[in-house]
Tab-separated table of C-alpha atoms in Angstrom:
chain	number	residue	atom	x	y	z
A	174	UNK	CA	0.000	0.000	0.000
A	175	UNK	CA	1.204	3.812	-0.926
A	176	UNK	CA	1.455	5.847	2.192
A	177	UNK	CA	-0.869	8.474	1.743
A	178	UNK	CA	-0.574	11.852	2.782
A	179	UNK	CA	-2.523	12.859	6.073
A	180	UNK	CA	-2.587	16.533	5.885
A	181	UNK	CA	-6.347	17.971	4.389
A	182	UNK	CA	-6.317	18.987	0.521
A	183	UNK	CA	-5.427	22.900	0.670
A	184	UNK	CA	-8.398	24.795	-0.295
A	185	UNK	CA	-7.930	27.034	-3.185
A	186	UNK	CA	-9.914	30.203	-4.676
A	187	UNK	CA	-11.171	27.632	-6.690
A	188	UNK	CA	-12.414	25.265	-4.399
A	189	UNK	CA	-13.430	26.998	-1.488
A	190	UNK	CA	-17.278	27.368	-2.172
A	191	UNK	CA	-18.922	31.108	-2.182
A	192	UNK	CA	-22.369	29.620	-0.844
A	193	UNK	CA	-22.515	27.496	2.148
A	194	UNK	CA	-18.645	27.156	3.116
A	195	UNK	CA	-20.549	25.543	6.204
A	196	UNK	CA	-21.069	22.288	4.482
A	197	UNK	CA	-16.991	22.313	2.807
A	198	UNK	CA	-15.123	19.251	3.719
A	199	UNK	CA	-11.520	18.900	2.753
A	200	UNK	CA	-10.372	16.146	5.113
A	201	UNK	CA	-8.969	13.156	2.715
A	202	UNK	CA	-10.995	10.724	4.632
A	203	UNK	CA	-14.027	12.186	4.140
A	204	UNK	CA	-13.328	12.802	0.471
A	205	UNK	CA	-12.088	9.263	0.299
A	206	UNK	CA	-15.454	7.634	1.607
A	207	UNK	CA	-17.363	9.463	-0.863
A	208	UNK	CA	-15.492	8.597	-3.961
A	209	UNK	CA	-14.976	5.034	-2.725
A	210	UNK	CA	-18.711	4.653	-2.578
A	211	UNK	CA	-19.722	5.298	-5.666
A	212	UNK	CA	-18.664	4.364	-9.361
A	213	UNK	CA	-20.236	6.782	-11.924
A	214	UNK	CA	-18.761	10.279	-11.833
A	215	UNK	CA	-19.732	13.218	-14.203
A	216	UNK	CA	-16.794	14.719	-15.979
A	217	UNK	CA	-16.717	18.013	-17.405
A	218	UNK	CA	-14.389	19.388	-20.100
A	219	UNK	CA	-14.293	22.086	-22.928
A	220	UNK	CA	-15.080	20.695	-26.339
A	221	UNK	CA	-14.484	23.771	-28.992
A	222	UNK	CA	-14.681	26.099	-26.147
A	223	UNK	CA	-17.982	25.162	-24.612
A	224	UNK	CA	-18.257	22.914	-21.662
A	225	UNK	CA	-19.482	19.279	-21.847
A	226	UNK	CA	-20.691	17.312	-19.214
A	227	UNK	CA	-20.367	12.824	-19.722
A	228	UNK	CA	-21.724	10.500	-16.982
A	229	UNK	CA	-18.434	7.844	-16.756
A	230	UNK	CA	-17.060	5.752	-14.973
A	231	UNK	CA	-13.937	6.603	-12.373
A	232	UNK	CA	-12.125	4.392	-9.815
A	233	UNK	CA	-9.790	5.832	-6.611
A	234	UNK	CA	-6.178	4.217	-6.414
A	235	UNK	CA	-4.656	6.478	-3.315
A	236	UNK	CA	-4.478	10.271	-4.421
A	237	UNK	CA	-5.084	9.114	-8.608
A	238	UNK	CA	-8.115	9.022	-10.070
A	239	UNK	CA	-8.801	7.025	-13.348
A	240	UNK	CA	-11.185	7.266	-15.974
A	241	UNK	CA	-10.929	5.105	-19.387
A	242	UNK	CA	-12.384	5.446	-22.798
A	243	UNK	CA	-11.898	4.314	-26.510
A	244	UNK	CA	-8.872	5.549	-27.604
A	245	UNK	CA	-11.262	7.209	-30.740
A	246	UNK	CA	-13.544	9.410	-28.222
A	247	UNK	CA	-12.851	12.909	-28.349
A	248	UNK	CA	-12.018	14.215	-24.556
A	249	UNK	CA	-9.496	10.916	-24.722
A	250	UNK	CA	-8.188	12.064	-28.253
A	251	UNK	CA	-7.391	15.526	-26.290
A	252	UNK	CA	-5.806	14.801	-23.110
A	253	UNK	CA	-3.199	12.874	-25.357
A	254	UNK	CA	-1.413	16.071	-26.481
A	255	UNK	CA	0.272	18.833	-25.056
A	256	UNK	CA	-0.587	20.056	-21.939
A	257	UNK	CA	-3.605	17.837	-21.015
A	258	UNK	CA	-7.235	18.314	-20.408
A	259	UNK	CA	-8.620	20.473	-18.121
A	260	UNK	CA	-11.219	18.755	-16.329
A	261	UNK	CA	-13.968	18.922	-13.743
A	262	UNK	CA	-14.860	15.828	-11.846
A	263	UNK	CA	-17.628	15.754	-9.499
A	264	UNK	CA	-19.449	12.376	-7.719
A	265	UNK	CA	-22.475	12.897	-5.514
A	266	UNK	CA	-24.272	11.084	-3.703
A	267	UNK	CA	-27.833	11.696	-2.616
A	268	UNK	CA	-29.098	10.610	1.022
A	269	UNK	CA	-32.697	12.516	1.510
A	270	UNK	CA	-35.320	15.042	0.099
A	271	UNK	CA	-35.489	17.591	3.066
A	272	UNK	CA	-39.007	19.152	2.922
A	273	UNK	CA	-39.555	22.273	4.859
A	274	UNK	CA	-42.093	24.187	5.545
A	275	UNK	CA	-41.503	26.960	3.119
A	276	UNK	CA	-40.816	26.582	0.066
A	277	UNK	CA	-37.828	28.491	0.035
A	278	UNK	CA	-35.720	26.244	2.795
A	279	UNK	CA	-36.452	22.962	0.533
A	280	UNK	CA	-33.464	20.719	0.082
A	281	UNK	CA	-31.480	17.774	-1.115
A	282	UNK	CA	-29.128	15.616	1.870
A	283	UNK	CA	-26.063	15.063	-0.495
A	284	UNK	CA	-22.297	14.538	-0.369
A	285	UNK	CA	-20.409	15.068	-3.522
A	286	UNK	CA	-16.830	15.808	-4.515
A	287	UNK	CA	-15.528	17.935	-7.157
A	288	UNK	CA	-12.031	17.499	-8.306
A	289	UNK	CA	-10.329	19.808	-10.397
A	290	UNK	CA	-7.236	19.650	-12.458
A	291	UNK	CA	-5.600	17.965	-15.363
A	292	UNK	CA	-6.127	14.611	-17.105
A	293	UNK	CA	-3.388	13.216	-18.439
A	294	UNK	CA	-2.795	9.986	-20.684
A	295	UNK	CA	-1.746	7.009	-18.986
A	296	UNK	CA	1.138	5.668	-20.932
A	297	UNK	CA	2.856	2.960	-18.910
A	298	UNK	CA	1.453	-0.498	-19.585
A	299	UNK	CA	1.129	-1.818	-15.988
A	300	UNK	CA	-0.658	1.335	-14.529
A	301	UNK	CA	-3.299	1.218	-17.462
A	302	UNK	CA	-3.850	-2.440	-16.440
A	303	UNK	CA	-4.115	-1.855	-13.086
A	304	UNK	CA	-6.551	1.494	-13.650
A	305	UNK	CA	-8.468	-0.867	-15.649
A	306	UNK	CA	-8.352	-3.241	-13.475
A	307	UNK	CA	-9.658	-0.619	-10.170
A	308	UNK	CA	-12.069	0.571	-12.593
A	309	UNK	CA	-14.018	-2.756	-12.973
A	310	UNK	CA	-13.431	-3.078	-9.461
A	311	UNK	CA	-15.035	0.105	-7.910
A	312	UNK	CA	-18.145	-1.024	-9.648
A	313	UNK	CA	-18.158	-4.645	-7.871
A	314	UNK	CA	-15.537	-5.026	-5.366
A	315	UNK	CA	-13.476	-8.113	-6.857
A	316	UNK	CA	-14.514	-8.477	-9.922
A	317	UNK	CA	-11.767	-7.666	-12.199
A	318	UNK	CA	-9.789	-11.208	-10.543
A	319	UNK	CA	-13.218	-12.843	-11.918
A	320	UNK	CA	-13.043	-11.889	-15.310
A	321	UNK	CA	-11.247	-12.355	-18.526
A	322	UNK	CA	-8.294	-10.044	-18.483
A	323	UNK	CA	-8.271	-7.383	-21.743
A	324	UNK	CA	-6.016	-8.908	-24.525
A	325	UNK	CA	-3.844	-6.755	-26.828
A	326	UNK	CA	-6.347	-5.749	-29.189
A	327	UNK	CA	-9.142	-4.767	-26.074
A	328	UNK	CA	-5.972	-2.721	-24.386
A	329	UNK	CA	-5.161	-0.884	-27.523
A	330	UNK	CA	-8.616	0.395	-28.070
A	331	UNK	CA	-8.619	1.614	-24.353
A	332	UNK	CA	-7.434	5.119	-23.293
A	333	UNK	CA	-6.863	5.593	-19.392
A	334	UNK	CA	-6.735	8.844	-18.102
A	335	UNK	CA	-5.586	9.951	-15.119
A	336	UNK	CA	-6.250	12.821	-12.538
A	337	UNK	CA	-4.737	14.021	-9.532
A	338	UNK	CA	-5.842	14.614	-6.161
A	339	UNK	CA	-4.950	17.668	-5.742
A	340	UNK	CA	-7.543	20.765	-6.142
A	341	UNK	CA	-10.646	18.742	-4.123
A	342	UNK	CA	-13.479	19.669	-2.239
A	343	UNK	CA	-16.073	17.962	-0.596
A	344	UNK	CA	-19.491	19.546	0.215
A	345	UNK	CA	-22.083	17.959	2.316
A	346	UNK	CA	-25.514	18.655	3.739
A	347	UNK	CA	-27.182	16.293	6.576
A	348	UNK	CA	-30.506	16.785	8.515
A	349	UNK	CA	-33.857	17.666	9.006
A	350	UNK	CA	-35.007	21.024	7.388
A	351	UNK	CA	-33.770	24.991	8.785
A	352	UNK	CA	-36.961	26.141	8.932
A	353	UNK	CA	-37.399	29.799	10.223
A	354	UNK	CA	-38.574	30.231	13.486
A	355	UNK	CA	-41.991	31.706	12.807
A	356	UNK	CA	-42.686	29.358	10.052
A	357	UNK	CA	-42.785	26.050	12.875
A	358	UNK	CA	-46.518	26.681	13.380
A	359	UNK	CA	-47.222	26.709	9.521
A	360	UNK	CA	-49.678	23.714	8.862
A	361	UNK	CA	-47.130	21.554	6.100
A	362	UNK	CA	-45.562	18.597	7.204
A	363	UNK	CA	-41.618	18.873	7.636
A	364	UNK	CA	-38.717	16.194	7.612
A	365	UNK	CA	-36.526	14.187	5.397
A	366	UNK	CA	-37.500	11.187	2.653
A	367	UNK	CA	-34.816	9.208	3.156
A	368	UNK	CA	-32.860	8.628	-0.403
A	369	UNK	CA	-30.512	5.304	-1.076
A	370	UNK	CA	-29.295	3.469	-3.806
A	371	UNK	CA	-30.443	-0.255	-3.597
A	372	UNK	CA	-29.351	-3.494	-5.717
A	373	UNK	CA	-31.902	-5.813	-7.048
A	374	UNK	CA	-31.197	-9.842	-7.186
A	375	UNK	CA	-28.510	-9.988	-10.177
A	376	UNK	CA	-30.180	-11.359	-13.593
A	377	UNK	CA	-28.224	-13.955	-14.806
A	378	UNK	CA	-26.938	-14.047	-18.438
A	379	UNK	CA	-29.649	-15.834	-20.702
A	380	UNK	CA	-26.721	-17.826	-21.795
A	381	UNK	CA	-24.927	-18.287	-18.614
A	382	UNK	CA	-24.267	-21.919	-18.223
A	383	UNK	CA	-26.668	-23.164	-15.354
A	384	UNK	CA	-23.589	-24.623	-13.162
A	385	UNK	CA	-21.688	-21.078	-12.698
A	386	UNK	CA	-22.872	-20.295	-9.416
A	387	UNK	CA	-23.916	-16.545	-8.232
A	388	UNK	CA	-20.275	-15.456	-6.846
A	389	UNK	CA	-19.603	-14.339	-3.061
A	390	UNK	CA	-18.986	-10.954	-4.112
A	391	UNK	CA	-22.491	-10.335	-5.452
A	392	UNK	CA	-24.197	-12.008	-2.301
A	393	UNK	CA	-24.622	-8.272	-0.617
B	272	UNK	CA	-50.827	23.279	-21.628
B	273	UNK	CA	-48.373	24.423	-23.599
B	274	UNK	CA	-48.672	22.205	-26.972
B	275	UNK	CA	-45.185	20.496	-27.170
B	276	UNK	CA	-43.056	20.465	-30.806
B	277	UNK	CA	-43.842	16.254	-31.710
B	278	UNK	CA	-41.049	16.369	-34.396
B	279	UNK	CA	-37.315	14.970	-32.466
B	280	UNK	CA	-34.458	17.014	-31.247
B	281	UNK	CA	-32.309	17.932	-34.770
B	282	UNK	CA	-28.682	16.062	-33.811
B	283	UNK	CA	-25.959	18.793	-34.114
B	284	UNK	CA	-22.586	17.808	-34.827
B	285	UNK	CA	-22.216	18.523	-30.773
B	286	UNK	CA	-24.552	15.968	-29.746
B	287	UNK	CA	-24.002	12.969	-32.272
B	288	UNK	CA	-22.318	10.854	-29.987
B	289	UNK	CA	-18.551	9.328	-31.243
B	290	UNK	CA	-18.945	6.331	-29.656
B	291	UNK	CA	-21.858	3.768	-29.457
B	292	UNK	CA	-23.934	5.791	-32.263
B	293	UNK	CA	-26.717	3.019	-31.376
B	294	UNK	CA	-27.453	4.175	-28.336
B	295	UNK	CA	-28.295	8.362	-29.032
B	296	UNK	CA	-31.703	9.306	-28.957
B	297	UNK	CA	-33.635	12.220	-29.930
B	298	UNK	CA	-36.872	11.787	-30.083
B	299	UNK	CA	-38.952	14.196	-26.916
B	300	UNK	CA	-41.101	11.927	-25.063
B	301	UNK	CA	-37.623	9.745	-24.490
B	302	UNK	CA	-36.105	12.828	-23.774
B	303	UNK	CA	-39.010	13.741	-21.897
B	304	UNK	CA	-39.544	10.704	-19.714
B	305	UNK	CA	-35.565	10.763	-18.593
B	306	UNK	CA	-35.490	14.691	-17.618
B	307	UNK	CA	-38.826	13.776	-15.851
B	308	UNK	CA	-37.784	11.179	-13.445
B	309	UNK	CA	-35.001	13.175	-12.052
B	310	UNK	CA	-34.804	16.236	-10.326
B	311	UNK	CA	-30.813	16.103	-9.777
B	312	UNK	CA	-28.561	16.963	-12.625
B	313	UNK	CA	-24.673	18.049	-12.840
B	314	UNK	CA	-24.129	21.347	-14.307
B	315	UNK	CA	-21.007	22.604	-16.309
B	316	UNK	CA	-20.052	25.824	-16.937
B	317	UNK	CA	-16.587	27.458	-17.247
B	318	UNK	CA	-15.059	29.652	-14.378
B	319	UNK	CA	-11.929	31.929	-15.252
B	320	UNK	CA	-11.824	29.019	-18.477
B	321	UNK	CA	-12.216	26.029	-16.651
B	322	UNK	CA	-14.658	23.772	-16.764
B	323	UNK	CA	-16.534	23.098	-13.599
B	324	UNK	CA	-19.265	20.605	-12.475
B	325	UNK	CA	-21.621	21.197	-9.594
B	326	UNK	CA	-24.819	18.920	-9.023
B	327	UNK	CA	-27.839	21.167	-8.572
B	328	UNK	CA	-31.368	20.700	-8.447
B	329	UNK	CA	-33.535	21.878	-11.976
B	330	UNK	CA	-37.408	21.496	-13.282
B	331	UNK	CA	-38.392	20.808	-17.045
B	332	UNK	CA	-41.532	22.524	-18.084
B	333	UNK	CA	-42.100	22.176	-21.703
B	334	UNK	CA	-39.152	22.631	-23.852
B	335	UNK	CA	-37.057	24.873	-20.749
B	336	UNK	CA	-35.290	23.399	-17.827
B	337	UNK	CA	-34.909	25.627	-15.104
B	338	UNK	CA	-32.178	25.511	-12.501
B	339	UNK	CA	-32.030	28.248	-9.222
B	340	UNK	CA	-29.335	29.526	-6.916
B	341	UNK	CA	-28.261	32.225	-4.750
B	342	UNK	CA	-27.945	35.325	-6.316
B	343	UNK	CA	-24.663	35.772	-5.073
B	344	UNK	CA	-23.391	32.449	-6.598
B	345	UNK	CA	-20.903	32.497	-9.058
B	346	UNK	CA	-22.465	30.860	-12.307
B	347	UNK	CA	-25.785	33.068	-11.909
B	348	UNK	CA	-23.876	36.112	-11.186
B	349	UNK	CA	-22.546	35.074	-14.711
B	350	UNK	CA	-26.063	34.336	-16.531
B	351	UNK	CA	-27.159	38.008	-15.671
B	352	UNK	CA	-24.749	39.641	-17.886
B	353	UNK	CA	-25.094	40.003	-21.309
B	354	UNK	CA	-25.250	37.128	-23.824
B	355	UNK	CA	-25.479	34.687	-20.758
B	356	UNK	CA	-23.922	31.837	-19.682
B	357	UNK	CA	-22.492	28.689	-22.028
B	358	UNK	CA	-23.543	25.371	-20.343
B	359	UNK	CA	-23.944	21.908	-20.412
B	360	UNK	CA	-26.897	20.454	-18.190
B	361	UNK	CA	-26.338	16.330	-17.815
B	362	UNK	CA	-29.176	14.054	-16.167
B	363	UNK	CA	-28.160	10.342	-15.250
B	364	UNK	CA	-29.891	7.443	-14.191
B	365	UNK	CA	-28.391	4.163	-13.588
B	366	UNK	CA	-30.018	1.151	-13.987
B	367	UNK	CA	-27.534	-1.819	-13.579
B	368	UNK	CA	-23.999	-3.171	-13.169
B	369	UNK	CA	-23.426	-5.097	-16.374
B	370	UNK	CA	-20.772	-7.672	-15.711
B	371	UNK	CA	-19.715	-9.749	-18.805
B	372	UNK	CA	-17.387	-12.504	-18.766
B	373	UNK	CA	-14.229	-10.026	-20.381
B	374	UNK	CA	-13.660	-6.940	-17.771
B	375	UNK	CA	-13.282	-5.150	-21.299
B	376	UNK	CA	-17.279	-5.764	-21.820
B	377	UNK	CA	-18.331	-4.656	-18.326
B	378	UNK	CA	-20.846	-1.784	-18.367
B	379	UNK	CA	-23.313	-0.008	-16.517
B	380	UNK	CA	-27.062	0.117	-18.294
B	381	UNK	CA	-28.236	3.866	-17.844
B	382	UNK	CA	-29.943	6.528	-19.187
B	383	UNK	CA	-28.628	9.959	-19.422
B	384	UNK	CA	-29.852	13.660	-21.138
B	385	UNK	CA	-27.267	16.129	-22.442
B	386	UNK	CA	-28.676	19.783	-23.124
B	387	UNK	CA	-25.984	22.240	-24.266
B	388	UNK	CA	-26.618	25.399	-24.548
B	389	UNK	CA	-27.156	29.226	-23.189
B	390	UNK	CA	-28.410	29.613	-19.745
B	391	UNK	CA	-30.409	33.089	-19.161
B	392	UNK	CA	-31.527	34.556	-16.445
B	393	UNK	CA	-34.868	34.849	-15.832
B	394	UNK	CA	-36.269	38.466	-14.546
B	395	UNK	CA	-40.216	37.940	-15.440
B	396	UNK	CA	-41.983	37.707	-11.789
B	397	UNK	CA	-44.214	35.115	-12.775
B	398	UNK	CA	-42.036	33.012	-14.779
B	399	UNK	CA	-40.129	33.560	-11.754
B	400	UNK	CA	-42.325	31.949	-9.696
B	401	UNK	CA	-43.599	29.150	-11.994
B	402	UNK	CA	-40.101	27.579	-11.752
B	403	UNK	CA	-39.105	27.570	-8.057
B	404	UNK	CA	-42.766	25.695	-8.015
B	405	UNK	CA	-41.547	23.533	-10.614
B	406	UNK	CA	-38.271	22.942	-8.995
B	407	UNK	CA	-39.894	21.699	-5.322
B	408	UNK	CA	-42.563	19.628	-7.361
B	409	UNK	CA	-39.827	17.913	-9.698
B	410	UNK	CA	-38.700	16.843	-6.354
B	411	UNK	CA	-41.888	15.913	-4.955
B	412	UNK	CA	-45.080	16.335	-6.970
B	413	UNK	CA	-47.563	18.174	-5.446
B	414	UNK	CA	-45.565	19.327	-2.488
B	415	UNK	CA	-44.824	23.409	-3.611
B	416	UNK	CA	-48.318	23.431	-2.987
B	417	UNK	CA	-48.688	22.561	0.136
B	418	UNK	CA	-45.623	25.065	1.649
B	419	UNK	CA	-45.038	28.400	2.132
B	420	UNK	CA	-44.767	30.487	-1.042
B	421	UNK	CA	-41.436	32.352	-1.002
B	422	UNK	CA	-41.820	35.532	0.542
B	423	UNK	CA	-40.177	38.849	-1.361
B	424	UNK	CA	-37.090	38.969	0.463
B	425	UNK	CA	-36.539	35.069	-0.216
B	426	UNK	CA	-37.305	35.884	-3.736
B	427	UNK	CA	-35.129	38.525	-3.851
B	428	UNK	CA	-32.264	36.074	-3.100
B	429	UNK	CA	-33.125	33.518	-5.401
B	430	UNK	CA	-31.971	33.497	-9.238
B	431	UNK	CA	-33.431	31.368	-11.471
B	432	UNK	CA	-31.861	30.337	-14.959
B	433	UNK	CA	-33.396	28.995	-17.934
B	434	UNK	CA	-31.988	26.473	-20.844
B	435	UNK	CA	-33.987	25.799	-23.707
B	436	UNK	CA	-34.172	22.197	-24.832
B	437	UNK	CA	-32.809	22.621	-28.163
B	438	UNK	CA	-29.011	20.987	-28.610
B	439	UNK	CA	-30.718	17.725	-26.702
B	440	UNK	CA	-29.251	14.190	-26.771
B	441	UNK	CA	-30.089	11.507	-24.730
B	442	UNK	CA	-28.136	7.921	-24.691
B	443	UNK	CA	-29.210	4.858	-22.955
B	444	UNK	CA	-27.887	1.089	-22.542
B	445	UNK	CA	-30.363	-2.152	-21.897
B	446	UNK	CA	-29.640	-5.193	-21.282
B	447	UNK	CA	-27.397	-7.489	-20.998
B	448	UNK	CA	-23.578	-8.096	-21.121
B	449	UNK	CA	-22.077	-8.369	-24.762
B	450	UNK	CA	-19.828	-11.090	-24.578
B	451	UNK	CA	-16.962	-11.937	-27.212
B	452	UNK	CA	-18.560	-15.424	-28.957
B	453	UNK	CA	-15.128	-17.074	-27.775
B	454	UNK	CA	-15.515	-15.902	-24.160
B	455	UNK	CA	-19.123	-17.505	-23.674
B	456	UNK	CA	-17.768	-20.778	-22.222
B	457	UNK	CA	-15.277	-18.571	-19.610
B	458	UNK	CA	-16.038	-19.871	-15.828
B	459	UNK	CA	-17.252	-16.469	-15.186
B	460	UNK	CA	-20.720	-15.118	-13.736
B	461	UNK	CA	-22.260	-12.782	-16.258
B	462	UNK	CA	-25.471	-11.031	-15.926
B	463	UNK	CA	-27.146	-7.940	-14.687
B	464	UNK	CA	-27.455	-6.397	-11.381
B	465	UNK	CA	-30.542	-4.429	-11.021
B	466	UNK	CA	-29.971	-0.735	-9.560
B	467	UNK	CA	-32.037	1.772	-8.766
B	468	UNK	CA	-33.182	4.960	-6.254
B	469	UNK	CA	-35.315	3.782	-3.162
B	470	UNK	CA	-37.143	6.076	-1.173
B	471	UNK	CA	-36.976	5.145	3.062
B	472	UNK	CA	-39.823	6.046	5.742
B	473	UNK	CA	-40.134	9.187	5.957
B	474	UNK	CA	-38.519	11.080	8.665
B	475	UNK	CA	-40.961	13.994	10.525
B	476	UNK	CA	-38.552	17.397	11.968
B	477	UNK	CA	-37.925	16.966	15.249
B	478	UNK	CA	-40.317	20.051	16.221
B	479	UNK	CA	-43.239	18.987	14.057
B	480	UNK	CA	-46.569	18.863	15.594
B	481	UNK	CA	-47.760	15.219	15.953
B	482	UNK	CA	-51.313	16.562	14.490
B	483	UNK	CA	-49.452	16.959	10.944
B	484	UNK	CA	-49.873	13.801	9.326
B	485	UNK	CA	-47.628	12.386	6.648
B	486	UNK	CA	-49.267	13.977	3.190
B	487	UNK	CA	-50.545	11.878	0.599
B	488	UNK	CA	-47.922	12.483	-1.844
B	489	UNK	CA	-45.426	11.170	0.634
B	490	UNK	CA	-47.145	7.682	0.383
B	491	UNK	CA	-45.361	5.840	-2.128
């Protein structure tokens, strides 16, 4: 295992938020937990000048991000040359609807990360492999050992980018609703709808062979 | 009502997809359905050049999403001046893990929107209005209804921009894993797992009067 670095990501004009610094988190551990809980990141870049925002999918490995792509797709095609692509990448997660009773005061119960910096091209064989590898991972925790390995041809076609920890911020909001005081005897009902993502039983191939049992890892 | 256009979002060289062609969509009500079952979306914009991504809360009515924020915030202090502000408004759902037999095949079934486009502030009163109803009742039908209007200070400290739904893409995967012919007889579980959003029990503020019951449009 790397050692990583204890000390909180520095905030920067950039990432220190100009409404609600309140909910700002820049504590690696808290910025950890939320990217290692989910798997599908949005990822903003500039395509002619205008920005473009693509659900993908990311994996952590210490203070790198990855992100992968055919080698043909155009934000890939970019971060190959020169200087990189600039890049936004923000997860978020959404825990509860907070209802209050005004209108105003309504909410979401969220933690999200943005990330901001420069993707670059991974080059070296073994960390694309192992990117790759993370990446099938942080969708189902070890999976990638369970599956066929990418060949030559499957690596060729497959662009890895990566993206540094370094300009991060985490936001968060918990809790019931901040009502205002003289709104508490206002006949609406107040609270939180509790949000979570849930997994359904898995669906088996329709031409899985009957004797390949459901693996451990997907018994959650 | 407003009568909506019938004929299908006109694919601009911005939002013909380079990779999996098969999967773009244009036509509204597919459009329509995805913006409409949602209420989060991730939001780029550029700040000093770079591209940023926040998640924020929006509303469709019609053809115009609407999204809100503090005045003071950055990217609405932006919208407000002259020819607005250059965005990109992406909506995601996930579905499922797809895990084939190759890690190269793995996937994720979803359904995503992509609007690009010019994001305007909105200074009518009434349009005004209309969308921070929109925006609590994307959330939770019915509910702006049944809360405290904003009051004119609150309003006062509330922007709301609009994006027209005209550069519109939306891309979706079903079903499941693709498999290489050769990698069919591979030892390896391959199927779907089923994912989606679950609402909890709904949590009342600590302060609200027991006589409030839960409203109807909570039980779901």
């Amino acid at each position: 295992m790397t050692t990583e670095p204890a000390e909180p990501y520095g905030p920067t004009p950039r990432t220190k938020p100009t409404r609600s610094p309140e909910r700002a988190r820049y504590d690696r551990p808290t910025v950890h937990a939320i990217l290692d809980s989910a798997y599908l990141c949005h990822l903003g870049y500039l395509r002619e000048g205008a920005p473009v925002v693509l659900p993908t999918l990311y994996a952590r490995r210490g203070e790198t991000l990855y992100v992968h792509g055919s080698t043909g797709s155009r934000p890939l095609r970019s971060a190959r040359q020169g200087p990189g692509l600039a890049v936004c990448l923000t997860v978020t997660h959404v825990d509860g609807l907070v209802l209050a009773r005004s209108a105003f005061h309504h909410s979401i119960n969220y933690r999200s990360v943005v990330v901001q910096g420069t993707a670059r091209q991974v080059t070296d064989e073994d960390e694309r492999r192992t990117a790759l590898d993370a990446i099938v991972n942080q969708v189902v925790a070890g999976r990638a050992a369970d599956s066929r390995p990418a060949n030559a041809k499957e690596l060729a076609a497959t662009a890895v980018l990566r993206l540094d920890l370094d300009e991060v911020s985490a936001k968060l909001r918990t809790g019931g609703p901040n009502d205002e005081p003289e709104d508490l005897a206002l006949p609406y009902w107040s609270g939180v709808v509790p949000v979570r993502q849930t997994y359904g039983t898995p669906e088996p191939a329709a031409d899985l062979a009957p004797s390949i049992p459901l693996p451990a890892y997907l018994s959650r």
